[in-house]
């Protein structure tokens, strides 16, 4: 029998379950590239329920306990004697979400002598030291595509929010004002701007596709170039490097994974090469940007705005400078955990567990590390290395 430790974010402060705004969510059977949505044998939750918090338990308890396995669910992951650290010692599986990541450092992986599988309930396994997973023959899997469109929608919202200056305008309404001149003094149209995506994977391409009808000039950079038909369809200009692309863009959206090649990609030098008054949106990972360089660029006016939902560490401490820097549109890490997305990544987590417990292969597209090497989606998009350290 296996022990599964699941680290999830805290319940809503008003209690669980929340009062839901809607009765259901649309069913999505597949994704734009033909990949099917998760296909667990069954689910024990209603799509649209809050599953990503401690009481939601990703809808896994009945399934696991009915088979005799042990499920431990906690949000306590940081203190030296956290529940995670105590329960890890004899855990076979650790599950967490990027929104509230269990940082699976080398130390934790080596301490967990039974550990065989680390699942990201969502996308992005940079909170796991992939080198350590490789060396300790631990499989790492994530639910590829489960929330890619959710993030793409958030990116488009944030681009419009920054360029049109939505948040300060809304604040004038809350403050009982009618200060149109104040509200529009930083407000522009997105139309005809140059918008570039760092990476054109699932999220990056979905963002580009959604932006096309806005009449913008679209750019991208990626390690592998998109098929020419896609470039033509979307009118994309390809740049070999972010350094080539950034200076020509009014808006840059970051959609690559965090790995050694991308850590602190947006530093003083790259930010300094951008147009004065450019906007930067980062829903990929906080550490792809140099935290303090972003603050400096906003304070100097080099950037007109920065928005995103990814921070380091997570949860972000109360004094994290991105909470108080000027002209930002940050959210907590929410873009990929809409109730719609949760139904898919909870289903995908269950699918991965069903496969693993029944000794059936996990889908290749869900694999990041297997058999002591990068595998599946991981072999395509990641480079091995630890990204779990400081800042
Ligand atoms: P994909 O794997 O589909 O796409 C990632 C793309 O990044 C690939 O096209 C890859 O290139 C490219 N890439 C990798 N390294 C570089 C680099 N050095 N320079 C330029 N491009 C690079 O992933 P998704 O689109 O689904 O997700 C992307 C990231 O978004 C995730 O890794 C995660 O960090 C983040 N994310 C955030 C969420 C949130 O809630 N905020 C939710 C989901 C994901 P190629 O394949 O051509 O090698």
PDB file of C-alpha atoms in Angstrom, residues 166-387:
ATOM      1  CA  UNK A 166      -7.674  49.298 -15.996  1.00  0.00           C
ATOM      2  CA  UNK A 167      -6.777  48.775 -12.323  1.00  0.00           C
ATOM      3  CA  UNK A 168      -6.243  52.491 -11.410  1.00  0.00           C
ATOM      4  CA  UNK A 169      -9.401  53.375 -13.361  1.00  0.00           C
ATOM      5  CA  UNK A 170     -11.415  50.872 -11.328  1.00  0.00           C
ATOM      6  CA  UNK A 171      -9.850  52.267  -8.155  1.00  0.00           C
ATOM      7  CA  UNK A 172     -11.219  55.753  -9.012  1.00  0.00           C
ATOM      8  CA  UNK A 173     -14.701  54.233  -9.076  1.00  0.00           C
ATOM      9  CA  UNK A 174     -14.194  52.537  -5.699  1.00  0.00           C
ATOM     10  CA  UNK A 175     -12.906  55.855  -4.350  1.00  0.00           C
ATOM     11  CA  UNK A 176     -16.167  57.548  -5.506  1.00  0.00           C
ATOM     12  CA  UNK A 177     -14.279  59.703  -8.012  1.00  0.00           C
ATOM     13  CA  UNK A 178     -14.902  60.613 -11.651  1.00  0.00           C
ATOM     14  CA  UNK A 179     -11.304  61.568 -12.371  1.00  0.00           C
ATOM     15  CA  UNK A 180     -11.145  60.879 -16.076  1.00  0.00           C
ATOM     16  CA  UNK A 181      -7.940  62.824 -16.709  1.00  0.00           C
ATOM     17  CA  UNK A 182      -6.150  60.935 -13.942  1.00  0.00           C
ATOM     18  CA  UNK A 183      -7.603  57.650 -15.122  1.00  0.00           C
ATOM     19  CA  UNK A 184      -6.519  58.018 -18.751  1.00  0.00           C
ATOM     20  CA  UNK A 185      -3.148  59.682 -18.291  1.00  0.00           C
ATOM     21  CA  UNK A 186      -1.458  56.286 -18.657  1.00  0.00           C
ATOM     22  CA  UNK A 187      -4.066  54.630 -20.908  1.00  0.00           C
ATOM     23  CA  UNK A 188      -3.312  53.536 -24.484  1.00  0.00           C
ATOM     24  CA  UNK A 189      -4.791  51.333 -27.204  1.00  0.00           C
ATOM     25  CA  UNK A 190      -3.158  47.976 -27.780  1.00  0.00           C
ATOM     26  CA  UNK A 191      -3.989  48.212 -31.489  1.00  0.00           C
ATOM     27  CA  UNK A 192      -0.901  48.430 -33.748  1.00  0.00           C
ATOM     28  CA  UNK A 193       1.523  47.780 -30.905  1.00  0.00           C
ATOM     29  CA  UNK A 194       4.282  45.186 -31.273  1.00  0.00           C
ATOM     30  CA  UNK A 195       3.686  42.248 -28.934  1.00  0.00           C
ATOM     31  CA  UNK A 196       6.253  39.485 -28.485  1.00  0.00           C
ATOM     32  CA  UNK A 197       6.137  36.131 -26.735  1.00  0.00           C
ATOM     33  CA  UNK A 198       9.180  34.504 -25.189  1.00  0.00           C
ATOM     34  CA  UNK A 199       8.346  30.927 -26.204  1.00  0.00           C
ATOM     35  CA  UNK A 200       5.609  29.668 -28.467  1.00  0.00           C
ATOM     36  CA  UNK A 201       4.662  26.454 -26.727  1.00  0.00           C
ATOM     37  CA  UNK A 202       1.136  25.644 -25.650  1.00  0.00           C
ATOM     38  CA  UNK A 203       0.569  28.862 -23.691  1.00  0.00           C
ATOM     39  CA  UNK A 204       2.664  31.157 -25.884  1.00  0.00           C
ATOM     40  CA  UNK A 205       0.918  30.053 -29.064  1.00  0.00           C
ATOM     41  CA  UNK A 206      -2.512  30.330 -27.419  1.00  0.00           C
ATOM     42  CA  UNK A 207      -1.666  33.895 -26.351  1.00  0.00           C
ATOM     43  CA  UNK A 208      -0.496  34.834 -29.859  1.00  0.00           C
ATOM     44  CA  UNK A 209      -3.650  33.325 -31.367  1.00  0.00           C
ATOM     45  CA  UNK A 210      -5.879  35.264 -28.970  1.00  0.00           C
ATOM     46  CA  UNK A 211      -4.062  38.533 -29.657  1.00  0.00           C
ATOM     47  CA  UNK A 212      -4.233  38.357 -33.450  1.00  0.00           C
ATOM     48  CA  UNK A 213      -7.746  39.891 -33.700  1.00  0.00           C
ATOM     49  CA  UNK A 214      -6.502  42.974 -31.810  1.00  0.00           C
ATOM     50  CA  UNK A 215      -4.632  44.134 -34.911  1.00  0.00           C
ATOM     51  CA  UNK A 216      -1.198  43.999 -33.319  1.00  0.00           C
ATOM     52  CA  UNK A 217       2.181  43.051 -34.805  1.00  0.00           C
ATOM     53  CA  UNK A 218       3.097  39.682 -33.358  1.00  0.00           C
ATOM     54  CA  UNK A 219       6.631  38.463 -32.607  1.00  0.00           C
ATOM     55  CA  UNK A 220       8.052  35.396 -30.898  1.00  0.00           C
ATOM     56  CA  UNK A 221      11.310  33.752 -29.933  1.00  0.00           C
ATOM     57  CA  UNK A 222      11.686  30.053 -29.125  1.00  0.00           C
ATOM     58  CA  UNK A 223      14.315  27.354 -29.203  1.00  0.00           C
ATOM     59  CA  UNK A 224      12.434  25.639 -32.033  1.00  0.00           C
ATOM     60  CA  UNK A 225      10.702  27.586 -34.780  1.00  0.00           C
ATOM     61  CA  UNK A 226       6.962  27.086 -35.414  1.00  0.00           C
ATOM     62  CA  UNK A 227       5.817  25.578 -38.741  1.00  0.00           C
ATOM     63  CA  UNK A 228       5.802  28.199 -41.491  1.00  0.00           C
ATOM     64  CA  UNK A 229       2.001  27.788 -41.952  1.00  0.00           C
ATOM     65  CA  UNK A 230       1.472  28.885 -38.343  1.00  0.00           C
ATOM     66  CA  UNK A 231       3.866  31.817 -38.736  1.00  0.00           C
ATOM     67  CA  UNK A 232       1.969  32.908 -41.851  1.00  0.00           C
ATOM     68  CA  UNK A 233      -1.494  32.375 -40.354  1.00  0.00           C
ATOM     69  CA  UNK A 234      -0.700  34.545 -37.339  1.00  0.00           C
ATOM     70  CA  UNK A 235       1.627  36.965 -39.152  1.00  0.00           C
ATOM     71  CA  UNK A 236       4.486  36.189 -36.756  1.00  0.00           C
ATOM     72  CA  UNK A 237       7.979  37.635 -36.879  1.00  0.00           C
ATOM     73  CA  UNK A 238      10.514  35.141 -35.507  1.00  0.00           C
ATOM     74  CA  UNK A 239      13.563  36.253 -33.524  1.00  0.00           C
ATOM     75  CA  UNK A 240      16.372  33.838 -32.691  1.00  0.00           C
ATOM     76  CA  UNK A 241      16.836  35.154 -29.149  1.00  0.00           C
ATOM     77  CA  UNK A 242      14.955  37.177 -26.531  1.00  0.00           C
ATOM     78  CA  UNK A 243      17.772  39.749 -26.891  1.00  0.00           C
ATOM     79  CA  UNK A 244      16.813  40.219 -30.556  1.00  0.00           C
ATOM     80  CA  UNK A 245      13.087  40.412 -29.860  1.00  0.00           C
ATOM     81  CA  UNK A 246      12.787  42.540 -26.718  1.00  0.00           C
ATOM     82  CA  UNK A 247      13.996  45.877 -28.202  1.00  0.00           C
ATOM     83  CA  UNK A 248      11.337  45.914 -30.942  1.00  0.00           C
ATOM     84  CA  UNK A 249       8.347  45.158 -28.707  1.00  0.00           C
ATOM     85  CA  UNK A 250       5.910  47.395 -26.844  1.00  0.00           C
ATOM     86  CA  UNK A 251       4.636  44.395 -24.886  1.00  0.00           C
ATOM     87  CA  UNK A 252       6.510  41.206 -24.011  1.00  0.00           C
ATOM     88  CA  UNK A 253       4.805  38.135 -22.554  1.00  0.00           C
ATOM     89  CA  UNK A 254       6.951  35.394 -21.005  1.00  0.00           C
ATOM     90  CA  UNK A 255       5.750  31.845 -21.644  1.00  0.00           C
ATOM     91  CA  UNK A 256       8.809  29.593 -21.274  1.00  0.00           C
ATOM     92  CA  UNK A 257       9.562  27.190 -18.418  1.00  0.00           C
ATOM     93  CA  UNK A 258      12.002  28.100 -15.664  1.00  0.00           C
ATOM     94  CA  UNK A 259      15.184  26.109 -16.101  1.00  0.00           C
ATOM     95  CA  UNK A 260      18.870  27.013 -15.989  1.00  0.00           C
ATOM     96  CA  UNK A 261      18.741  28.698 -19.419  1.00  0.00           C
ATOM     97  CA  UNK A 262      15.876  31.003 -18.496  1.00  0.00           C
ATOM     98  CA  UNK A 263      16.584  31.928 -14.878  1.00  0.00           C
ATOM     99  CA  UNK A 264      16.932  35.730 -14.544  1.00  0.00           C
ATOM    100  CA  UNK A 265      16.601  36.120 -18.315  1.00  0.00           C
ATOM    101  CA  UNK A 266      14.978  39.535 -17.758  1.00  0.00           C
ATOM    102  CA  UNK A 267      17.804  41.306 -15.939  1.00  0.00           C
ATOM    103  CA  UNK A 268      18.941  44.950 -15.995  1.00  0.00           C
ATOM    104  CA  UNK A 269      20.628  44.466 -19.352  1.00  0.00           C
ATOM    105  CA  UNK A 270      17.665  42.934 -21.209  1.00  0.00           C
ATOM    106  CA  UNK A 271      15.179  45.303 -19.576  1.00  0.00           C
ATOM    107  CA  UNK A 272      17.455  48.213 -20.499  1.00  0.00           C
ATOM    108  CA  UNK A 273      17.385  47.151 -24.157  1.00  0.00           C
ATOM    109  CA  UNK A 274      13.570  47.420 -24.314  1.00  0.00           C
ATOM    110  CA  UNK A 275      11.658  50.484 -25.533  1.00  0.00           C
ATOM    111  CA  UNK A 276      11.047  53.031 -22.784  1.00  0.00           C
ATOM    112  CA  UNK A 277       7.530  52.433 -21.542  1.00  0.00           C
ATOM    113  CA  UNK A 278       7.308  48.784 -22.580  1.00  0.00           C
ATOM    114  CA  UNK A 279       5.046  46.395 -20.669  1.00  0.00           C
ATOM    115  CA  UNK A 280       6.181  43.012 -19.375  1.00  0.00           C
ATOM    116  CA  UNK A 281       3.810  40.182 -18.471  1.00  0.00           C
ATOM    117  CA  UNK A 282       5.174  37.117 -16.695  1.00  0.00           C
ATOM    118  CA  UNK A 283       2.831  34.249 -15.924  1.00  0.00           C
ATOM    119  CA  UNK A 284       5.602  31.700 -16.452  1.00  0.00           C
ATOM    120  CA  UNK A 285       7.791  31.737 -13.324  1.00  0.00           C
ATOM    121  CA  UNK A 286       8.945  34.544 -11.031  1.00  0.00           C
ATOM    122  CA  UNK A 287      12.607  33.654 -11.255  1.00  0.00           C
ATOM    123  CA  UNK A 288      12.712  34.185 -15.026  1.00  0.00           C
ATOM    124  CA  UNK A 289      12.877  37.858 -14.033  1.00  0.00           C
ATOM    125  CA  UNK A 290      15.468  39.391 -11.727  1.00  0.00           C
ATOM    126  CA  UNK A 291      13.202  40.583  -8.907  1.00  0.00           C
ATOM    127  CA  UNK A 292      15.045  43.818  -8.112  1.00  0.00           C
ATOM    128  CA  UNK A 293      15.748  44.696 -11.753  1.00  0.00           C
ATOM    129  CA  UNK A 294      11.973  44.696 -12.369  1.00  0.00           C
ATOM    130  CA  UNK A 295      11.453  47.109  -9.480  1.00  0.00           C
ATOM    131  CA  UNK A 296      14.239  49.400 -10.787  1.00  0.00           C
ATOM    132  CA  UNK A 297      12.777  49.372 -14.317  1.00  0.00           C
ATOM    133  CA  UNK A 298       9.318  50.353 -13.049  1.00  0.00           C
ATOM    134  CA  UNK A 299      10.685  53.061 -10.778  1.00  0.00           C
ATOM    135  CA  UNK A 300      12.780  54.603 -13.564  1.00  0.00           C
ATOM    136  CA  UNK A 301       9.955  54.426 -16.125  1.00  0.00           C
ATOM    137  CA  UNK A 302      11.884  52.026 -18.350  1.00  0.00           C
ATOM    138  CA  UNK A 303       8.907  49.679 -17.948  1.00  0.00           C
ATOM    139  CA  UNK A 304       5.438  51.275 -17.993  1.00  0.00           C
ATOM    140  CA  UNK A 305       3.928  48.256 -16.302  1.00  0.00           C
ATOM    141  CA  UNK A 306       4.593  44.730 -15.069  1.00  0.00           C
ATOM    142  CA  UNK A 307       1.974  42.089 -14.403  1.00  0.00           C
ATOM    143  CA  UNK A 308       1.905  38.405 -13.736  1.00  0.00           C
ATOM    144  CA  UNK A 309       0.976  35.846 -11.167  1.00  0.00           C
ATOM    145  CA  UNK A 310       4.267  34.106 -10.483  1.00  0.00           C
ATOM    146  CA  UNK A 311       6.605  34.967  -7.636  1.00  0.00           C
ATOM    147  CA  UNK A 312       9.516  33.481  -5.752  1.00  0.00           C
ATOM    148  CA  UNK A 313       9.114  32.113  -3.223  1.00  0.00           C
ATOM    149  CA  UNK A 314       5.470  31.186  -3.083  1.00  0.00           C
ATOM    150  CA  UNK A 315       3.552  32.211  -1.099  1.00  0.00           C
ATOM    151  CA  UNK A 316       5.276  35.582  -1.493  1.00  0.00           C
ATOM    152  CA  UNK A 317       6.248  37.152   1.841  1.00  0.00           C
ATOM    153  CA  UNK A 318       4.330  40.245   2.972  1.00  0.00           C
ATOM    154  CA  UNK A 319       7.354  42.440   2.233  1.00  0.00           C
ATOM    155  CA  UNK A 320       8.016  41.116  -1.275  1.00  0.00           C
ATOM    156  CA  UNK A 321       8.849  44.260  -3.304  1.00  0.00           C
ATOM    157  CA  UNK A 322       6.548  43.243  -6.145  1.00  0.00           C
ATOM    158  CA  UNK A 323       3.575  43.885  -3.866  1.00  0.00           C
ATOM    159  CA  UNK A 324       4.392  47.592  -3.622  1.00  0.00           C
ATOM    160  CA  UNK A 325       6.325  48.520  -6.779  1.00  0.00           C
ATOM    161  CA  UNK A 326       4.661  51.130  -9.027  1.00  0.00           C
ATOM    162  CA  UNK A 327       2.406  50.330 -12.001  1.00  0.00           C
ATOM    163  CA  UNK A 328       2.057  46.623 -11.393  1.00  0.00           C
ATOM    164  CA  UNK A 329      -0.921  44.384 -11.978  1.00  0.00           C
ATOM    165  CA  UNK A 330       0.157  41.343  -9.985  1.00  0.00           C
ATOM    166  CA  UNK A 331      -2.183  38.633  -8.782  1.00  0.00           C
ATOM    167  CA  UNK A 332      -1.325  35.736  -6.531  1.00  0.00           C
ATOM    168  CA  UNK A 333      -0.543  32.603  -8.551  1.00  0.00           C
ATOM    169  CA  UNK A 334      -4.078  32.124  -9.849  1.00  0.00           C
ATOM    170  CA  UNK A 335      -4.060  32.050 -13.630  1.00  0.00           C
ATOM    171  CA  UNK A 336      -3.812  28.280 -13.909  1.00  0.00           C
ATOM    172  CA  UNK A 337      -6.104  27.417 -11.020  1.00  0.00           C
ATOM    173  CA  UNK A 338      -9.476  28.717 -12.135  1.00  0.00           C
ATOM    174  CA  UNK A 339     -12.246  26.315 -11.137  1.00  0.00           C
ATOM    175  CA  UNK A 340     -12.367  25.246 -14.784  1.00  0.00           C
ATOM    176  CA  UNK A 341      -8.649  24.370 -14.744  1.00  0.00           C
ATOM    177  CA  UNK A 342      -8.877  22.553 -11.430  1.00  0.00           C
ATOM    178  CA  UNK A 343     -11.334  20.025 -12.874  1.00  0.00           C
ATOM    179  CA  UNK A 344      -8.786  19.166 -15.561  1.00  0.00           C
ATOM    180  CA  UNK A 345      -5.659  18.997 -13.440  1.00  0.00           C
ATOM    181  CA  UNK A 346      -7.412  17.068 -10.666  1.00  0.00           C
ATOM    182  CA  UNK A 347      -8.623  14.621 -13.320  1.00  0.00           C
ATOM    183  CA  UNK A 348      -5.110  14.411 -14.752  1.00  0.00           C
ATOM    184  CA  UNK A 349      -3.580  13.811 -11.339  1.00  0.00           C
ATOM    185  CA  UNK A 350      -6.036  10.971 -10.808  1.00  0.00           C
ATOM    186  CA  UNK A 351      -5.183   9.572 -14.242  1.00  0.00           C
ATOM    187  CA  UNK A 352      -1.458   9.599 -13.393  1.00  0.00           C
ATOM    188  CA  UNK A 353      -2.102   7.916 -10.033  1.00  0.00           C
ATOM    189  CA  UNK A 354      -4.367   5.267 -11.591  1.00  0.00           C
ATOM    190  CA  UNK A 355      -1.644   4.443 -14.116  1.00  0.00           C
ATOM    191  CA  UNK A 356       1.103   4.362 -11.525  1.00  0.00           C
ATOM    192  CA  UNK A 357      -0.852   2.277  -8.988  1.00  0.00           C
ATOM    193  CA  UNK A 358      -1.992  -0.187 -11.681  1.00  0.00           C
ATOM    194  CA  UNK A 359       1.488  -0.389 -13.199  1.00  0.00           C
ATOM    195  CA  UNK A 360       0.342   1.046 -16.526  1.00  0.00           C
ATOM    196  CA  UNK A 361       2.470   3.585 -18.422  1.00  0.00           C
ATOM    197  CA  UNK A 362       1.861   7.259 -17.652  1.00  0.00           C
ATOM    198  CA  UNK A 363       1.183   9.222 -20.850  1.00  0.00           C
ATOM    199  CA  UNK A 364       4.411  10.361 -22.437  1.00  0.00           C
ATOM    200  CA  UNK A 365       3.160  13.953 -22.625  1.00  0.00           C
ATOM    201  CA  UNK A 366       2.805  14.006 -18.815  1.00  0.00           C
ATOM    202  CA  UNK A 367       6.362  12.825 -18.124  1.00  0.00           C
ATOM    203  CA  UNK A 368       9.172  15.174 -17.127  1.00  0.00           C
ATOM    204  CA  UNK A 369      11.630  12.686 -15.589  1.00  0.00           C
ATOM    205  CA  UNK A 370      11.533   8.884 -15.759  1.00  0.00           C
ATOM    206  CA  UNK A 371      14.077   6.127 -15.460  1.00  0.00           C
ATOM    207  CA  UNK A 372      16.877   8.444 -14.387  1.00  0.00           C
ATOM    208  CA  UNK A 373      16.596  10.887 -17.320  1.00  0.00           C
ATOM    209  CA  UNK A 374      14.482  13.738 -18.660  1.00  0.00           C
ATOM    210  CA  UNK A 375      11.560  12.139 -20.504  1.00  0.00           C
ATOM    211  CA  UNK A 376       8.454  13.017 -22.512  1.00  0.00           C
ATOM    212  CA  UNK A 377       7.519  16.695 -22.279  1.00  0.00           C
ATOM    213  CA  UNK A 378      10.501  17.226 -19.965  1.00  0.00           C
ATOM    214  CA  UNK A 379      12.999  16.036 -22.560  1.00  0.00           C
ATOM    215  CA  UNK A 380      11.536  18.540 -25.035  1.00  0.00           C
ATOM    216  CA  UNK A 381      11.303  21.678 -22.929  1.00  0.00           C
ATOM    217  CA  UNK A 382      13.612  21.403 -19.899  1.00  0.00           C
ATOM    218  CA  UNK A 383      17.311  21.292 -19.191  1.00  0.00           C
ATOM    219  CA  UNK A 384      18.303  19.409 -16.046  1.00  0.00           C
ATOM    220  CA  UNK A 385      19.303  21.473 -13.035  1.00  0.00           C
ATOM    221  CA  UNK A 386      18.199  22.775  -9.681  1.00  0.00           C
ATOM    222  CA  UNK A 387      15.948  25.805  -9.618  1.00  0.00           C
TER     223      UNK A 387
END
